[in-house]
Short mmCIF file of C-alpha atoms and ligand atoms in Angstrom, two decimals:
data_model
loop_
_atom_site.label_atom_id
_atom_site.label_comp_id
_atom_site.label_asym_id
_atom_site.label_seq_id
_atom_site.Cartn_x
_atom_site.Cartn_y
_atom_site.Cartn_z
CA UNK A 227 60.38 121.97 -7.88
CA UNK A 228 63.02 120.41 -9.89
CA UNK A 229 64.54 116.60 -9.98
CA UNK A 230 68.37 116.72 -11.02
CA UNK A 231 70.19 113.52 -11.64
CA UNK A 232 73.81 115.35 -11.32
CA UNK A 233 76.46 116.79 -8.84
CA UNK A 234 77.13 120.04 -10.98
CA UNK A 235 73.21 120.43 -11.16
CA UNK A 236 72.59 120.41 -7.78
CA UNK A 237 75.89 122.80 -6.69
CA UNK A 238 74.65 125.39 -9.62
CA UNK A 239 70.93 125.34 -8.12
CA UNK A 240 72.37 126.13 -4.53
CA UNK A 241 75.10 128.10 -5.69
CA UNK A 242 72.51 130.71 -7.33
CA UNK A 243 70.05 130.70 -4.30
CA UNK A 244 72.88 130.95 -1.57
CA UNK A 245 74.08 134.16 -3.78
CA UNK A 246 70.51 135.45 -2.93
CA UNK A 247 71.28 134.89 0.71
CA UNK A 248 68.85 132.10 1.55
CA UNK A 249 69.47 128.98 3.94
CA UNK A 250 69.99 125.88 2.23
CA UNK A 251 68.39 122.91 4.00
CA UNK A 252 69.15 119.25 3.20
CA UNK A 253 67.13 115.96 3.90
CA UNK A 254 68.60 112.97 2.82
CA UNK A 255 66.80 109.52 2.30
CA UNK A 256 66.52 106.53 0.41
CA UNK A 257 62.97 107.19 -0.90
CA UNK A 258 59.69 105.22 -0.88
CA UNK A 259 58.96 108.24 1.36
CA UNK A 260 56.60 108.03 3.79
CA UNK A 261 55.16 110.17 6.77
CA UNK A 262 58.40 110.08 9.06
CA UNK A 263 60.59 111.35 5.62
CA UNK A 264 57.59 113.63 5.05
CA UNK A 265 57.80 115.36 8.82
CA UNK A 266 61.48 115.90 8.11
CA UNK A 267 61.22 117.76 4.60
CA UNK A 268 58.40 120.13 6.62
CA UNK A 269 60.62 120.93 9.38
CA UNK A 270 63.30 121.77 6.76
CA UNK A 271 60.35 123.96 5.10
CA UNK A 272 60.05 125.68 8.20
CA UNK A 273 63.29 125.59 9.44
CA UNK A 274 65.15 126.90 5.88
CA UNK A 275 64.67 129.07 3.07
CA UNK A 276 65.32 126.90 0.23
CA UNK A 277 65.15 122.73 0.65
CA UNK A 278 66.85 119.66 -0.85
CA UNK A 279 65.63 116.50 -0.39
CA UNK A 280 68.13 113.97 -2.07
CA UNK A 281 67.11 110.22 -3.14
CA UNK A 282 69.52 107.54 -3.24
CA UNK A 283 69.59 104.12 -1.90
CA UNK A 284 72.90 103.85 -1.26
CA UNK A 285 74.45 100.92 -1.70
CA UNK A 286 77.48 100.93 0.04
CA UNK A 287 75.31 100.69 3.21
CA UNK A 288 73.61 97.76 2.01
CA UNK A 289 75.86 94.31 3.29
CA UNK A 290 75.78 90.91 1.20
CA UNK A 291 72.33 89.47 1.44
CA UNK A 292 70.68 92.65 2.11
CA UNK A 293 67.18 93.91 0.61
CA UNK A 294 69.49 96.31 -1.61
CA UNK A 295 67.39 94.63 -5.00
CA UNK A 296 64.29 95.04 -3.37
CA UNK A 297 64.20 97.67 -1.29
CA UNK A 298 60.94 99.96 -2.30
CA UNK A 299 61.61 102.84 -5.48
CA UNK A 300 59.01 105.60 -6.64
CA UNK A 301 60.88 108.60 -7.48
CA UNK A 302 57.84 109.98 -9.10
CA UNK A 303 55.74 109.55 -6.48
CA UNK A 304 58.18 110.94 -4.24
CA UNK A 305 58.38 114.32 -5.69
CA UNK A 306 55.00 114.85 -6.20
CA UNK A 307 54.64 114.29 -2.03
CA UNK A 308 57.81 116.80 -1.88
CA UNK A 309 56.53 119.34 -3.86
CA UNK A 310 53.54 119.34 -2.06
CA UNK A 311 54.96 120.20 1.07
CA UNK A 312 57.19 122.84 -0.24
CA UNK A 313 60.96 121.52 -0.69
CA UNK A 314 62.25 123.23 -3.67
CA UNK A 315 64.58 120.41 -5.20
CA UNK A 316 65.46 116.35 -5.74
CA UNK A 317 68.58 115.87 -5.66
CA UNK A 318 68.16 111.74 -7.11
CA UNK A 319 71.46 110.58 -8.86
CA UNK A 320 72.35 107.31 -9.66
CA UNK A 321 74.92 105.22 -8.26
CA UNK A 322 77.69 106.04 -11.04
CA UNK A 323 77.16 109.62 -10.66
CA UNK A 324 78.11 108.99 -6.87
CA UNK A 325 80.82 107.24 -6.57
CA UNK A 326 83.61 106.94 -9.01
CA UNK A 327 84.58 103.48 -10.50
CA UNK A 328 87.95 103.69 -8.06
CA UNK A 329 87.14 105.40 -5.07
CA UNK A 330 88.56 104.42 -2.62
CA UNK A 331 87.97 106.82 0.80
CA UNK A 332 85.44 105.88 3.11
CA UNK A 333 84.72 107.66 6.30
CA UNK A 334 84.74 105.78 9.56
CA UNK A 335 83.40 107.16 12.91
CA UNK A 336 85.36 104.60 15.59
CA UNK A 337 83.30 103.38 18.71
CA UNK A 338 79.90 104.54 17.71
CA UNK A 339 79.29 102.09 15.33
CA UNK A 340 80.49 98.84 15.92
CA UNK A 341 78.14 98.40 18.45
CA UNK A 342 73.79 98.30 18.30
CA UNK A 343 72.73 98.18 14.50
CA UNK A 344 76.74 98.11 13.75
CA UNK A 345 77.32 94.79 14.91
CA UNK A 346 74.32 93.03 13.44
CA UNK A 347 75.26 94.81 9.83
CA UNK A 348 79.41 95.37 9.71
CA UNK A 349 80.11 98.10 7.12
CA UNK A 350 76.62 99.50 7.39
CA UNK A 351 77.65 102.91 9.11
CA UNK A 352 80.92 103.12 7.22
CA UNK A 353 78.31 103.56 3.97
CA UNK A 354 75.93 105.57 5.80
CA UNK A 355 78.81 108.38 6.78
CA UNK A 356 80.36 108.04 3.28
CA UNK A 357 77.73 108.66 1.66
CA UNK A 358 76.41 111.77 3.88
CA UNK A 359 79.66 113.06 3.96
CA UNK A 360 79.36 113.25 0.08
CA UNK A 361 75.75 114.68 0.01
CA UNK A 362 76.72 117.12 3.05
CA UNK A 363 79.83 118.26 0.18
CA UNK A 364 77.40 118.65 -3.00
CA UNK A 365 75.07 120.81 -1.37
CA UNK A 366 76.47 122.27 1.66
CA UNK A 367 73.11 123.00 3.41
CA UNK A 368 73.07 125.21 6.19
CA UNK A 369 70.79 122.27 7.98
CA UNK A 370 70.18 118.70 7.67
CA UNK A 371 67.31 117.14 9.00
CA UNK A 372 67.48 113.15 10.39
CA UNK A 373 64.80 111.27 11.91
CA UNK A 374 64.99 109.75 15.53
CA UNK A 375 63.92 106.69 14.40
CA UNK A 376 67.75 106.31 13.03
CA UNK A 377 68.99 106.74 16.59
CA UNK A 378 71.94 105.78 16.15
CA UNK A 379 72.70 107.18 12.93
CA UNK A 380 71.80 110.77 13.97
CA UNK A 381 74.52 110.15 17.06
CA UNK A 382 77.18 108.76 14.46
CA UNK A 383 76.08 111.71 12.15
CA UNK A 384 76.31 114.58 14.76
CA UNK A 385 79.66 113.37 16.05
CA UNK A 386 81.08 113.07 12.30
CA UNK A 387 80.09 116.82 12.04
CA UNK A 388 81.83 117.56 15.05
CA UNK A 389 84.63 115.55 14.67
CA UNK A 390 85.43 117.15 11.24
CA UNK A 391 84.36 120.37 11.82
CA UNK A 392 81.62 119.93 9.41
CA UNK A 393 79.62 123.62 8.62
CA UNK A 394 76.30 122.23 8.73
CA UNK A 395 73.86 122.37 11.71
CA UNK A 396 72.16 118.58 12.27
CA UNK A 397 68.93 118.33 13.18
CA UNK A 398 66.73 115.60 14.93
CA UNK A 399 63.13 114.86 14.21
CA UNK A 400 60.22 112.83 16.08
CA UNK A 401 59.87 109.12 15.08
CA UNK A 402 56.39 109.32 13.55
CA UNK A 403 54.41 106.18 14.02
CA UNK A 404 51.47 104.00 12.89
CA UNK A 405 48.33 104.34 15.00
CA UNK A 406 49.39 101.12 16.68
CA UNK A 407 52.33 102.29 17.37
CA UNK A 408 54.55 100.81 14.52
CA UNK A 409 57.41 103.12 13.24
CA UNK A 410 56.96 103.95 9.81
CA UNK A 411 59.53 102.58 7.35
CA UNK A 412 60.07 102.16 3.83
CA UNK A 413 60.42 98.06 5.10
CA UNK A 414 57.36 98.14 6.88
CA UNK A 415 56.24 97.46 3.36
CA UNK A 416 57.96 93.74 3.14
CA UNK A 417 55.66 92.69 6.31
CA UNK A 418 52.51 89.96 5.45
CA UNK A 419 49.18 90.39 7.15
CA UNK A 420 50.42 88.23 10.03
CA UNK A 421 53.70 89.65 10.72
CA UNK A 422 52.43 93.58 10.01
CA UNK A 423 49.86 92.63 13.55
CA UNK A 424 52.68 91.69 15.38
CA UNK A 425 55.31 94.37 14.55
CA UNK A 426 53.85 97.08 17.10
CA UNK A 427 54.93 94.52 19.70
CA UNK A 428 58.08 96.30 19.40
CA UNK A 429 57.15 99.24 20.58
CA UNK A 430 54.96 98.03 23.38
CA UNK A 431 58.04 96.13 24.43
CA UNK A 432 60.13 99.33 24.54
CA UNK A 433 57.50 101.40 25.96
CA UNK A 434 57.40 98.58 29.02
CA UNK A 435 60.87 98.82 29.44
CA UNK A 436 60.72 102.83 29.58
CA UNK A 437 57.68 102.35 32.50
CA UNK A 438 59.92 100.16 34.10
CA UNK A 439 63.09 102.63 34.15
CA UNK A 440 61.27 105.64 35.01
CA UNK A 441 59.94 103.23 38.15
CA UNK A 442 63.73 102.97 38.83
CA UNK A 443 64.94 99.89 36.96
CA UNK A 444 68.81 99.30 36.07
CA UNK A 445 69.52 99.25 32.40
CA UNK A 446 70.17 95.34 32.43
CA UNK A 447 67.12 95.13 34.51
CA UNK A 448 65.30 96.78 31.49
CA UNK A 449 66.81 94.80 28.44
CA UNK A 450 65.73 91.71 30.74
CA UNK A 451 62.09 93.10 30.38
CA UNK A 452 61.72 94.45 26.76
CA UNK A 453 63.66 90.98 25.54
CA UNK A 454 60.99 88.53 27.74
CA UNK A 455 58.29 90.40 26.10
CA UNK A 456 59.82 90.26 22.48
CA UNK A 457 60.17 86.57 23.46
CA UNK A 458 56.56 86.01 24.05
CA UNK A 459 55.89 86.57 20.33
CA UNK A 460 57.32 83.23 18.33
CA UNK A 461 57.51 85.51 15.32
CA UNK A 462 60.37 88.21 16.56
CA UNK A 463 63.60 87.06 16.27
CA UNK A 464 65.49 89.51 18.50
CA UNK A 465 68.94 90.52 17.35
CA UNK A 466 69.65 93.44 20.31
CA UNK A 467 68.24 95.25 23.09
CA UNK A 468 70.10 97.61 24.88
CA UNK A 469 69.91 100.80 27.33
CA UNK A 470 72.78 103.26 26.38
CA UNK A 471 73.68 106.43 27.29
CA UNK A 472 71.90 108.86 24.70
CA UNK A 473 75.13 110.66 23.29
CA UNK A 474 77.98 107.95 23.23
CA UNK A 475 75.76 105.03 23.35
CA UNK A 476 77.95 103.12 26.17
CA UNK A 477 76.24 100.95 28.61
CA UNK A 478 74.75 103.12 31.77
CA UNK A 479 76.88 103.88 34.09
CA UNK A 480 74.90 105.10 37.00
CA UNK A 481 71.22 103.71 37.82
CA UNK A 482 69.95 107.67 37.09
CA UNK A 483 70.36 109.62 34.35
CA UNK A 484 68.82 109.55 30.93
CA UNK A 485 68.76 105.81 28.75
CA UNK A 486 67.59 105.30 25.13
CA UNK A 487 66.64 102.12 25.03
CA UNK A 488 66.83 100.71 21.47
CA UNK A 489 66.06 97.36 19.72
CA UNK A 490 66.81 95.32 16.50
CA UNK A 491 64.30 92.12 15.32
CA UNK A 492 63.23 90.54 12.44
CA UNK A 493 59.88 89.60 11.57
CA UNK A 494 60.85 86.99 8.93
CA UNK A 495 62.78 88.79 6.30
CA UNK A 496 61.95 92.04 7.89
CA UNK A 497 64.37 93.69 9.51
CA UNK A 498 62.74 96.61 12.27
CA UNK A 499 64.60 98.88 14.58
CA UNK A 500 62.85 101.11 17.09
CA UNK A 501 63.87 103.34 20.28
CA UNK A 502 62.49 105.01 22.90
CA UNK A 503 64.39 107.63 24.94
CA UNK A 504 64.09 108.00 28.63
CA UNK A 505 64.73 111.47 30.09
CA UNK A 506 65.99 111.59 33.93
P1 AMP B 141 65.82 106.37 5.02
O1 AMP B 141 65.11 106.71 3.76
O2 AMP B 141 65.32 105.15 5.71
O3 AMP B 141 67.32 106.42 4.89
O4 AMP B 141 65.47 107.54 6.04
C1 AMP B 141 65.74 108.90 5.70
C2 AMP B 141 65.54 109.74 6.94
O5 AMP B 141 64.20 109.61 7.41
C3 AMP B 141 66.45 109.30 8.09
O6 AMP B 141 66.95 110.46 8.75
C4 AMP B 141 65.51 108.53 8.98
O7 AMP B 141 65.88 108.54 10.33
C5 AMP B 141 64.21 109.28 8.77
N1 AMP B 141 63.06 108.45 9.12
C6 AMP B 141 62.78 107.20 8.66
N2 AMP B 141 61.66 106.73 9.25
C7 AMP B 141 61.23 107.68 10.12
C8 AMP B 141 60.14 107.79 11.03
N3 AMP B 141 59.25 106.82 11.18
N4 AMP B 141 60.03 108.92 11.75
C9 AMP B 141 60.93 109.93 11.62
N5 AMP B 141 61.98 109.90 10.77
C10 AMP B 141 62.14 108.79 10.03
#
């Protein structure tokens, strides 16, 4: 496995395995990888012939007063858990190789993402779709694979695709979790002792609100009931919970029908998203 730092290194490496006729598969993350990054680049093992995992924290998706500083880096570490599992190239440029001193085009998808995580972080999904835009154009996988977790980035992502006819197939993996239920993330790092016993609360809170829809509650019947739970715990400080409809992400419409219902809270300076979806 090989770590390139360039554009032109990256399109040469696929360029030559494409020519042998392989499928190019493409998981994108910030790094500090974990087991949730670490189920993606295996179902891109299994689910392609040859596999990129690129490593940027991408700043453009970062707003003013973010953890952009902080957030966790360990690109050696990182490859040695890729190359493990099989993915056949970093892609891991810096921020200059990205994007040019002037540029200037960013890529907006309208009415997905002003809402949920979009309203408590304006600009975040305008970064997020630049920037895989430009990764989907330097290596022009076959497949990219995004984790559930992201719920609402793998909507905004698929509907970019579609939008503008994008020749890439997205996939969507499992949110892999903590034995207590905790979503991994990179940020799951920033918690203390305190606040790390508390986070799984946000799952059990979603969870609730799942038992309750599948028992037949309305969607505002089940933010009522994931939000009085959150509120039990002093140390949450709830910025959203909503039940959507799973592909546009609008408020239900009918009392049937599938929901996901997804969250936003900080523990302190920890921000945590989670979601659970709700088949009919
Ligand atoms: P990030 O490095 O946070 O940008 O995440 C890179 C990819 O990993 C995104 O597609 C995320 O949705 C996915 N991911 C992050 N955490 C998890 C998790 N706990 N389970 C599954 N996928 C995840």
């Amino acid at each position: 496995m090989k770590i390139v730092k360039t554009k032109q290194e990256v399109r040469d490496a696929v360029s030559a395995q494409r020519a042998e006729g392989r499928i190019i598969g493409l998981v994108p993350t910030m790094g500090a990888l974990h087991e949730g990054h670490l189920s993606l680049v295996r179902a891109a093992v299994e689910g392609s012939d040859w596999v990129v995992v690129s490593i940027f924290v991408n700043p453009t998706q970062f707003g003013e007063g973010e953890d952009l500083d902080r957030y966790p880096r360990d690109l050696e570490g990182d490859a040695a858990k890729c190359e493990e599992i099989g993915a056949h190239l970093i892609f891991a440029p810096n921020a200059s190789e990205m994007y040019a001193g002037d540029a200037c085009t960013v890529v907006r998808v309208e009415g997905l993402t002003e809402k949920l995580c979009g309203a408590c972080r304006p600009g975040h999904f305008d970064g997020v779709t630049t920037v895989v835009n430009k990764l989907l154009n330097i290596v022009q996988p076959d497949r990219a694979w995004f984790g559930r977790k992201d719920y609402q980035q793998l909507v905004v992502i698929r509907r970019m695709v579609r939008d503008l006819d994008m020749p890439v197939e997205i996939l969507g993996g499992p949110t892999v979790r903590e034995s207590d239920g905790l979503a991994l993330s990179s940020r799951n790092q920033y918690l203390g002792d305190r606040e790390r016993e508390v986070a799984p609360k946000l799952y059990e809170a979603l969870l609730q609100g799942a038992g309750a829809a599948r028992e037949g509650a309305s969607g505002s019947e089940v933010e009522r009931i994931v939000a009085a739970k959150l509120g039990e715990e002093p140390l949450f400080e709830l910025q959203y919970v909503q039940a959507v409809e799973p592909n546009s992400l609008r408020p239900l419409k009918s009392e049937t029908g599938p929901m996901v219902i997804a969250a936003a809270a900080c523990i302190g300076d920890t921000r945590l998203i989670d979601n659970v979806v709700v088949e009919e």
